[in-house]
Amino acid sequence: MSVAAVVAALIAGTTTSAAAAELAPPFFQGAANGGVTTAKSDPAKFKNCADPKKGEPFGTATPQEVGLDPAVLDQLATTHLLSLQRTLYVVRFGCLVKTGPLNALFENTPQHVWSMTKGFSTAVIGRAVTMGIFNVHDTFGKYFPDLGDAVHRSVTAQQLLQHTSGVKMNWANEIPGVEFDRLKAWSSAPMQHAPGTYFEYSQNGPATVNAMAEKAMQQHGYKDFQDFAQRELFDEIGIDRDNYFWMRDQAGHTEGYAGLHMRPIDIVRFSLLEQNGGVYGGRRLISPEFMREAGTGSEANPGFGYQTWVNSAPWYNTVGLNGLKEKIDQPLIASAPTDMTYGWGWRGRHFFTMPNLGLDIVTTSIEHDFEYDPATAGSEVAVQGEQLSGYHEFFRTAMHAVTDQKVPDPGPYTGRSASLTAFNPGNWVDPIYTVQGRLAAGMLDPNKPGIKQNVADLVRVMAHTGPFVLYN
């Protein structure tokens, strides 16, 4: 669709964005859709642990105390390690039950969580919405009236969270390290679809919605997005400001697509917040309405909510790391519970929350995601991030560990194979959009405010945690 057609549609009121914003029940939820059916486990029958306060360790339990099979959990940890994974946490009813063999080496060192950053950004925005200082129906133009054209300025925060803003996606333009100014990059990108009607995984959009929320936060006395995140969310769940590094673009905007370097042990705290539906330590931090919306897919992609993957969907659209978005007519992970939502970070960074079972699984990786096969190492680089046989078998094992109910087993993986042919060079190289856009953006400039803040933050965090590797 041309920009002119998009504008005409907006003027005529024929876009579906307004309708999408007013959807009443979730598109896909329940046993008849994606994933396997689980009953609601009764926490009263098992040991429960309180959410740890700042500086406190997690409460622990034996597998038997929380209704899990220790032998199967050992198998799960071994499978995870052999897939070149770094850390593993299994938590049930708030109790830490199982960790991976490498956890002691890595759990207190910040690791780049890649696109799991999107989930953290969403929770911060959810806190602002809950406090009444931001609204998901706010438009880009409300906060940045001088950027973009009329269509860009009509895009809502909700559409940016759902990755349905309508702008052209181009990987080479959107992921090249420390971006010059992601707001300018997003607002100058070609508009290909009417906002709210088409899913296209975005890397500039997440920073854009963060910047919108930041403007609202600053109107209420907060220095910036990260100041709000720390004071209103991370402090509440026990994450120390000196234990993580959150990168900014050169203009100073907090990155949203990636850039967050978080200690694995602190990701578990965040997963508990998700597991508890926005409650931590008995205090509600994010409203149930926002949590429900975040875990509900859109019409354009039922498998993706507010930067959160939704396992209840019977079909979904891929991230398209190989350059071509594909509609997949199967659940994200057919062997995992239908009520599961999760964060996805490139090469095996995940938090998985399963409310019915009261179960959280958190993982970080060394080099590869769950699809790793020693016989074909490196052969699937172009399709990293798709949940195929490795994820299916991992969750078959995890579900076999549950002893208080028999979770249905869909059997061995019979879904699609990795596609190395669905490559779209136009999503990587575009002489006008990519090459000229990158040249116009300028090279790395150490005098820019974002670079200066990154350096200061990096020095501060490393002085506290010890050295760590950026982007790893």
Coordinates of C-alpha atoms in Angstrom, one line a residue:
M1 CA 0.0 0.0 0.0
S2 CA 1.4 3.4 -0.9
V3 CA 1.7 6.2 1.6
A4 CA -1.0 8.1 -0.3
A5 CA -3.3 5.2 0.0
V6 CA -2.6 4.9 3.7
V7 CA -3.3 8.5 4.2
A8 CA -6.5 8.3 2.3
A9 CA -7.6 5.3 4.3
L10 CA -6.9 7.2 7.5
I11 CA -8.9 10.2 6.4
A12 CA -11.7 8.0 5.4
G13 CA -11.6 6.2 8.7
T14 CA -11.3 2.8 7.0
T15 CA -8.2 1.5 8.8
T16 CA -8.7 -1.3 11.3
S17 CA -6.5 0.3 14.0
A18 CA -9.4 1.7 15.9
A19 CA -11.3 -1.6 15.8
A20 CA -8.2 -3.4 16.9
A21 CA -7.8 -1.1 19.9
E22 CA -11.3 -1.9 21.1
L23 CA -11.2 -5.7 20.8
A24 CA -13.0 -7.4 23.6
P25 CA -12.0 -11.0 24.4
P26 CA -8.6 -12.2 23.4
F27 CA -8.4 -13.6 19.9
F28 CA -6.9 -16.9 20.9
Q29 CA -7.1 -18.4 24.4
G30 CA -8.0 -21.8 25.8
A31 CA -7.5 -25.5 25.2
A32 CA -8.8 -25.5 21.7
N33 CA -5.9 -23.5 20.3
G34 CA -2.2 -23.6 20.6
G35 CA -0.2 -25.6 23.1
V36 CA -1.3 -28.4 25.5
T37 CA -4.1 -28.2 28.0
T38 CA -3.1 -27.9 31.7
A39 CA -5.4 -27.8 34.7
K40 CA -4.9 -25.2 37.5
S41 CA -2.5 -26.8 40.0
D42 CA -3.3 -26.2 43.7
P43 CA -0.4 -24.3 45.3
A44 CA -1.8 -25.2 48.8
K45 CA -0.7 -28.8 48.3
F46 CA 3.0 -27.8 47.9
K47 CA 5.7 -25.7 49.4
N48 CA 5.4 -22.0 48.4
C49 CA 8.2 -19.4 48.6
A50 CA 7.8 -15.7 49.0
D51 CA 9.2 -13.3 46.3
P52 CA 12.7 -12.4 47.4
K53 CA 13.3 -8.8 48.5
K54 CA 16.3 -6.8 47.3
G55 CA 19.5 -8.5 48.4
E56 CA 17.7 -11.7 49.5
P57 CA 18.3 -15.1 47.9
F58 CA 15.4 -17.1 46.3
G59 CA 13.6 -19.5 48.5
T60 CA 14.3 -23.1 47.5
A61 CA 12.5 -26.4 47.5
T62 CA 13.3 -29.9 46.5
P63 CA 11.5 -31.1 43.3
Q64 CA 9.3 -33.4 45.3
E65 CA 8.1 -30.5 47.6
V66 CA 6.7 -28.7 44.5
G67 CA 5.4 -31.6 42.5
L68 CA 8.2 -32.1 40.1
D69 CA 10.3 -35.3 39.2
P70 CA 14.0 -34.8 40.1
A71 CA 15.2 -37.3 37.5
V72 CA 13.3 -35.6 34.7
L73 CA 14.7 -32.2 35.8
D74 CA 18.2 -33.6 35.7
Q75 CA 17.5 -34.7 32.1
L76 CA 16.2 -31.3 31.3
A77 CA 19.4 -29.6 32.6
T78 CA 21.6 -32.0 30.6
T79 CA 19.6 -31.4 27.4
H80 CA 19.9 -27.6 28.0
L81 CA 23.7 -27.8 28.5
L82 CA 24.2 -29.9 25.5
S83 CA 22.4 -27.3 23.4
L84 CA 25.2 -24.8 24.3
Q85 CA 23.1 -23.0 26.9
R86 CA 24.6 -21.0 29.8
T87 CA 22.1 -20.8 32.7
L88 CA 18.9 -22.6 33.5
Y89 CA 16.4 -21.9 36.3
V90 CA 13.3 -23.9 37.1
V91 CA 11.0 -22.1 39.6
R92 CA 7.6 -23.5 40.9
F93 CA 5.3 -21.7 43.3
G94 CA 8.0 -19.1 43.7
C95 CA 10.6 -21.7 44.9
L96 CA 13.9 -22.2 43.0
V97 CA 13.9 -25.9 42.3
K98 CA 16.6 -26.6 39.7
T99 CA 19.5 -24.8 38.2
G100 CA 21.9 -25.6 35.4
P101 CA 25.4 -26.9 35.9
L102 CA 27.0 -23.6 34.7
N103 CA 24.8 -21.2 36.8
A104 CA 27.4 -20.7 39.5
L105 CA 29.8 -19.4 36.9
F106 CA 27.5 -17.0 35.1
E107 CA 24.4 -16.0 37.1
N108 CA 25.9 -12.9 38.6
T109 CA 27.4 -11.6 35.4
P110 CA 25.3 -9.3 33.2
Q111 CA 24.5 -11.0 29.9
H112 CA 23.0 -9.4 26.8
V113 CA 19.4 -10.5 26.7
W114 CA 18.8 -9.4 23.1
S115 CA 15.1 -9.2 22.3
M116 CA 14.1 -10.2 25.8
T117 CA 14.7 -6.4 26.2
K118 CA 11.4 -5.9 24.6
G119 CA 9.6 -7.7 27.4
F120 CA 11.3 -5.5 30.0
S121 CA 10.4 -2.4 28.2
T122 CA 6.8 -3.5 28.0
A123 CA 6.7 -4.1 31.7
V124 CA 8.1 -0.6 32.4
I125 CA 5.5 0.9 30.1
G126 CA 2.8 -1.2 31.8
R127 CA 3.9 0.3 35.1
A128 CA 3.5 3.8 33.7
V129 CA 0.0 2.9 32.3
T130 CA -1.0 1.5 35.7
M131 CA 0.1 4.7 37.4
G132 CA -2.0 6.7 34.9
I133 CA 0.8 8.7 33.4
F134 CA 0.7 7.0 30.0
N135 CA -1.9 5.5 27.7
V136 CA -1.4 2.8 25.0
H137 CA -3.7 4.8 22.8
D138 CA -1.5 7.8 22.9
T139 CA -0.1 8.7 19.4
F140 CA 3.5 9.3 18.3
G141 CA 2.4 12.8 17.3
K142 CA 1.3 13.7 20.8
Y143 CA 4.9 13.5 22.0
F144 CA 6.8 14.2 18.8
P145 CA 4.6 16.5 16.6
D146 CA 7.6 17.6 14.5
L147 CA 8.8 14.1 13.4
G148 CA 7.4 12.0 10.6
D149 CA 4.4 12.6 8.4
A150 CA 0.7 12.5 9.3
V151 CA 0.6 8.7 9.1
H152 CA 3.6 8.2 11.4
R153 CA 2.2 10.7 13.8
S154 CA -1.1 8.8 14.0
V155 CA 0.6 5.5 15.1
T156 CA -0.3 4.5 18.7
A157 CA 1.8 3.1 21.4
Q158 CA -0.3 0.0 21.3
Q159 CA 0.5 -0.5 17.6
L160 CA 4.2 -0.1 18.3
L161 CA 3.9 -2.6 21.1
Q162 CA 2.2 -5.0 18.8
H163 CA 4.7 -4.3 16.0
T164 CA 1.8 -3.3 13.7
S165 CA 2.9 0.3 13.0
G166 CA 3.0 -0.3 9.3
V167 CA 6.6 0.9 8.6
K168 CA 8.9 -0.9 6.3
M169 CA 11.2 -3.4 8.1
N170 CA 14.9 -3.5 7.1
W171 CA 17.3 -5.5 9.2
A172 CA 20.4 -3.8 8.0
N173 CA 18.9 -0.4 8.8
E174 CA 17.6 -1.5 12.2
I175 CA 20.2 -3.6 14.0
P176 CA 23.7 -2.0 13.2
G177 CA 25.1 -1.6 16.7
V178 CA 24.7 1.8 18.4
E179 CA 22.1 3.6 16.2
F180 CA 22.4 7.3 15.6
D181 CA 18.8 8.2 16.4
R182 CA 16.1 5.5 16.4
L183 CA 13.2 7.9 16.5
K184 CA 14.4 9.6 13.3
A185 CA 15.1 6.2 11.7
W186 CA 11.6 5.0 12.5
S187 CA 9.7 8.2 11.6
S188 CA 11.6 8.5 8.3
A189 CA 11.0 4.8 7.3
P190 CA 8.6 4.2 4.4
M191 CA 5.0 3.5 5.5
Q192 CA 3.9 0.3 3.7
H193 CA 0.7 -0.6 5.5
A194 CA -2.2 1.1 7.3
P195 CA -1.2 1.2 11.0
G196 CA -2.7 -1.6 13.0
T197 CA -3.3 -3.9 10.1
Y198 CA 0.0 -5.7 9.4
F199 CA 2.6 -7.4 11.7
E200 CA 6.2 -6.7 10.9
Y201 CA 8.8 -7.4 13.6
S202 CA 10.5 -4.2 14.4
Q203 CA 13.7 -3.1 16.0
N204 CA 13.3 0.7 15.7
G205 CA 9.7 0.7 16.9
P206 CA 10.5 -0.5 20.5
A207 CA 12.9 2.4 21.1
T208 CA 10.2 4.7 19.7
V209 CA 7.5 3.6 22.1
N210 CA 10.0 3.8 24.9
A211 CA 10.7 7.4 23.9
M212 CA 7.0 8.2 23.9
A213 CA 6.6 6.8 27.4
E214 CA 9.7 8.7 28.5
K215 CA 8.2 12.0 27.5
A216 CA 5.2 11.2 29.7
M217 CA 7.5 10.1 32.6
Q218 CA 9.5 13.4 32.4
Q219 CA 6.2 15.3 32.7
H220 CA 5.8 13.7 36.1
G221 CA 9.3 14.4 37.4
Y222 CA 11.4 11.4 36.3
K223 CA 14.7 12.1 34.6
D224 CA 14.2 9.6 31.8
F225 CA 12.9 6.1 31.0
Q226 CA 15.6 4.3 32.9
D227 CA 15.1 6.5 36.0
F228 CA 11.4 5.6 36.0
A229 CA 12.2 1.9 35.3
Q230 CA 14.5 1.7 38.3
R231 CA 12.4 3.7 40.8
E232 CA 9.0 2.3 39.9
L233 CA 9.7 -1.3 38.8
F234 CA 13.2 -2.6 39.3
D235 CA 13.5 -1.4 42.9
E236 CA 10.2 -3.0 43.7
I237 CA 11.3 -6.5 42.4
G238 CA 14.8 -6.3 43.9
I239 CA 17.0 -5.5 40.9
D240 CA 19.9 -3.2 41.8
R241 CA 20.7 -0.3 39.4
D242 CA 24.4 -1.3 39.4
N243 CA 23.7 -4.8 38.3
Y244 CA 22.5 -4.1 34.8
F245 CA 23.5 -2.0 31.8
W246 CA 20.8 -0.7 29.4
M247 CA 22.2 0.7 26.2
R248 CA 21.0 4.0 24.6
D249 CA 21.3 5.1 21.0
Q250 CA 23.5 8.0 20.2
A251 CA 20.7 10.5 20.7
G252 CA 20.2 9.2 24.3
H253 CA 17.0 7.2 23.8
T254 CA 16.8 3.9 25.7
E255 CA 17.1 1.0 23.3
G256 CA 14.0 -1.3 23.1
Y257 CA 14.8 -4.0 20.6
A258 CA 17.9 -5.2 22.6
G259 CA 20.7 -3.6 24.5
L260 CA 19.8 -4.6 28.0
H261 CA 22.5 -6.6 29.8
M262 CA 21.0 -8.2 32.9
R263 CA 22.3 -10.8 35.4
P264 CA 20.5 -14.1 34.8
I265 CA 19.5 -14.4 38.4
D266 CA 17.7 -11.0 38.1
I267 CA 15.8 -12.2 35.0
V268 CA 14.2 -14.8 37.3
R269 CA 12.9 -11.9 39.5
F270 CA 11.3 -10.4 36.4
S271 CA 9.8 -13.7 35.4
L272 CA 8.1 -14.0 38.8
L273 CA 6.5 -10.6 38.2
E274 CA 5.2 -11.9 34.9
Q275 CA 4.1 -15.2 36.5
N276 CA 2.2 -13.3 39.2
G277 CA 0.3 -11.2 36.7
G278 CA 2.0 -8.0 37.6
V279 CA 2.2 -8.5 41.3
Y280 CA 5.5 -8.9 43.3
G281 CA 5.9 -9.3 47.0
G282 CA 2.1 -8.8 47.4
R283 CA 2.1 -5.4 45.7
R284 CA 0.4 -4.9 42.4
L285 CA 2.8 -3.1 40.1
I286 CA 1.1 -3.6 36.7
S287 CA -2.7 -3.7 36.3
P288 CA -4.4 -6.9 35.4
E289 CA -5.9 -5.2 32.4
F290 CA -2.5 -4.3 30.9
M291 CA -1.1 -7.8 31.7
R292 CA -4.1 -9.3 29.9
E293 CA -3.6 -7.1 26.9
A294 CA 0.1 -7.8 26.8
G295 CA -0.6 -11.5 26.7
T296 CA -3.2 -11.3 24.0
G297 CA -2.3 -11.6 20.3
S298 CA -3.4 -9.2 17.7
E299 CA -5.5 -9.9 14.6
A300 CA -2.3 -9.4 12.5
N301 CA -0.4 -11.9 14.6
P302 CA -2.2 -13.9 17.3
G303 CA 1.1 -15.3 18.5
F304 CA 2.4 -11.8 19.6
G305 CA 1.0 -9.5 22.2
Y306 CA 2.7 -6.4 23.6
Q307 CA 6.2 -7.5 22.6
T308 CA 5.3 -10.9 24.3
W309 CA 5.0 -14.2 22.6
V310 CA 1.6 -15.9 23.1
N311 CA 1.6 -19.7 23.0
S312 CA -2.2 -20.1 22.9
A313 CA -2.3 -19.0 19.2
P314 CA -3.0 -21.7 16.6
W315 CA -0.8 -19.8 14.1
Y316 CA 1.7 -17.0 14.2
N317 CA 3.9 -14.8 12.1
T318 CA 7.7 -15.3 12.4
V319 CA 10.3 -12.8 13.3
G320 CA 11.9 -13.4 9.9
L321 CA 15.6 -13.2 10.8
N322 CA 16.2 -14.7 7.3
G323 CA 14.7 -11.6 5.9
L324 CA 11.2 -12.9 5.1
K325 CA 8.3 -12.9 7.5
E326 CA 6.3 -16.2 7.2
K327 CA 2.8 -17.2 8.5
I328 CA 3.2 -20.5 10.3
D329 CA 0.0 -22.7 10.6
Q330 CA 1.1 -24.3 13.9
P331 CA 1.4 -23.2 17.5
L332 CA 4.6 -21.6 18.6
I333 CA 5.6 -24.5 20.9
A334 CA 2.9 -27.2 20.6
S335 CA 4.3 -29.2 23.6
A336 CA 4.2 -26.3 26.0
P337 CA 1.1 -25.1 27.9
T338 CA -1.5 -23.2 26.0
D339 CA -1.5 -20.4 28.7
M340 CA 2.3 -19.9 28.4
T341 CA 3.7 -16.5 27.5
Y342 CA 7.3 -15.8 27.0
G343 CA 10.1 -13.5 26.1
W344 CA 12.3 -14.4 23.2
G345 CA 16.0 -13.2 23.0
W346 CA 18.2 -14.3 20.1
R347 CA 20.1 -17.6 20.7
G348 CA 18.2 -19.0 23.6
R349 CA 17.5 -16.1 26.0
H350 CA 14.1 -16.7 27.4
F351 CA 11.7 -16.3 30.3
F352 CA 8.8 -18.8 30.1
T353 CA 5.8 -18.3 32.4
M354 CA 3.1 -21.0 32.8
P355 CA 0.4 -19.7 35.2
N356 CA -1.8 -22.8 35.5
L357 CA 1.3 -24.8 36.6
G358 CA 2.8 -22.0 38.7
L359 CA 6.0 -22.8 36.7
D360 CA 8.7 -20.5 35.4
I361 CA 11.7 -21.5 33.3
V362 CA 14.4 -19.0 32.6
T363 CA 17.4 -19.6 30.3
T364 CA 20.4 -17.8 28.9
S365 CA 22.8 -19.2 26.3
I366 CA 26.5 -19.5 25.4
E367 CA 26.2 -19.4 21.6
H368 CA 23.1 -21.1 20.2
D369 CA 19.4 -21.5 20.8
F370 CA 17.6 -24.8 21.5
E371 CA 17.8 -25.9 17.9
Y372 CA 21.5 -26.8 18.2
D373 CA 22.6 -30.0 16.6
P374 CA 26.3 -30.9 16.9
A375 CA 26.2 -32.5 13.5
T376 CA 25.0 -29.4 11.8
A377 CA 26.5 -26.6 14.0
G378 CA 26.1 -23.2 12.4
S379 CA 23.9 -24.4 9.5
E380 CA 20.8 -22.6 10.8
V381 CA 22.2 -19.2 11.5
A382 CA 19.8 -17.6 9.1
V383 CA 16.8 -19.0 10.9
Q384 CA 17.8 -18.5 14.5
G385 CA 14.8 -17.6 16.6
E386 CA 12.2 -19.9 15.2
Q387 CA 10.8 -22.4 17.7
L388 CA 11.2 -25.8 16.0
S389 CA 12.1 -29.3 17.2
G390 CA 14.6 -28.3 19.9
Y391 CA 12.0 -26.2 21.7
H392 CA 9.3 -28.9 21.2
E393 CA 11.5 -31.6 22.8
F394 CA 12.7 -29.3 25.6
F395 CA 9.1 -28.7 26.7
R396 CA 8.1 -32.3 26.3
T397 CA 10.7 -33.1 28.9
A398 CA 9.7 -30.2 31.1
M399 CA 6.0 -31.3 31.1
H400 CA 7.0 -34.9 31.9
A401 CA 8.5 -33.5 35.1
V402 CA 5.1 -32.4 36.4
T403 CA 3.8 -35.0 38.9
D404 CA 0.5 -33.5 40.2
Q405 CA -1.2 -33.8 36.9
K406 CA -0.6 -35.6 33.6
V407 CA 0.1 -33.0 31.0
P408 CA -0.8 -34.2 27.5
D409 CA 2.1 -35.2 25.3
P410 CA 1.7 -34.3 21.6
G411 CA 4.4 -36.7 20.7
P412 CA 7.6 -36.1 18.7
Y413 CA 7.9 -33.0 16.7
T414 CA 6.2 -33.2 13.3
G415 CA 6.1 -29.5 12.4
R416 CA 7.9 -27.5 9.8
S417 CA 11.7 -27.6 9.2
A418 CA 14.0 -24.7 9.2
S419 CA 13.7 -22.8 6.0
L420 CA 17.0 -21.6 4.4
T421 CA 15.3 -20.6 1.2
A422 CA 12.9 -18.0 2.4
F423 CA 15.5 -15.2 2.2
N424 CA 14.5 -11.7 1.2
P425 CA 17.5 -9.6 0.2
G426 CA 15.3 -6.5 0.1
N427 CA 15.0 -6.8 3.9
W428 CA 18.8 -6.6 4.2
V429 CA 20.0 -4.4 1.4
D430 CA 18.0 -1.5 -0.1
P431 CA 20.2 1.1 -1.9
I432 CA 17.9 3.9 -0.9
Y433 CA 16.6 3.0 2.5
T434 CA 19.5 1.0 3.9
V435 CA 22.7 2.3 2.3
Q436 CA 21.8 6.0 2.0
G437 CA 20.0 5.9 5.3
R438 CA 23.1 4.6 7.1
L439 CA 25.4 7.1 5.5
A440 CA 23.0 10.0 6.4
A441 CA 22.8 8.8 10.0
G442 CA 26.5 9.4 10.5
M443 CA 29.2 7.3 12.1
L444 CA 29.8 6.6 15.7
D445 CA 30.2 10.0 17.4
P446 CA 31.7 9.9 20.9
N447 CA 30.4 13.4 21.6
K448 CA 26.8 12.4 21.4
P449 CA 24.9 12.3 24.7
G450 CA 23.9 8.7 24.4
I451 CA 27.5 7.5 23.9
K452 CA 28.7 9.5 26.9
Q453 CA 25.9 8.1 29.0
N454 CA 26.6 4.5 27.8
V455 CA 30.3 4.9 28.8
A456 CA 29.4 6.3 32.2
D457 CA 26.9 3.6 32.9
L458 CA 29.2 0.8 31.6
V459 CA 32.0 2.0 33.9
R460 CA 29.7 2.2 36.9
V461 CA 28.1 -1.3 36.4
M462 CA 31.4 -3.0 35.7
A463 CA 32.9 -1.5 38.8
H464 CA 30.1 -3.3 40.7
T465 CA 29.7 -6.6 38.9
G466 CA 33.1 -7.1 37.3
P467 CA 33.8 -7.1 33.5
F468 CA 31.3 -8.6 31.0
V469 CA 31.2 -8.7 27.2
L470 CA 28.8 -6.4 25.4
Y471 CA 26.3 -8.1 23.1
N472 CA 27.2 -11.5 24.5

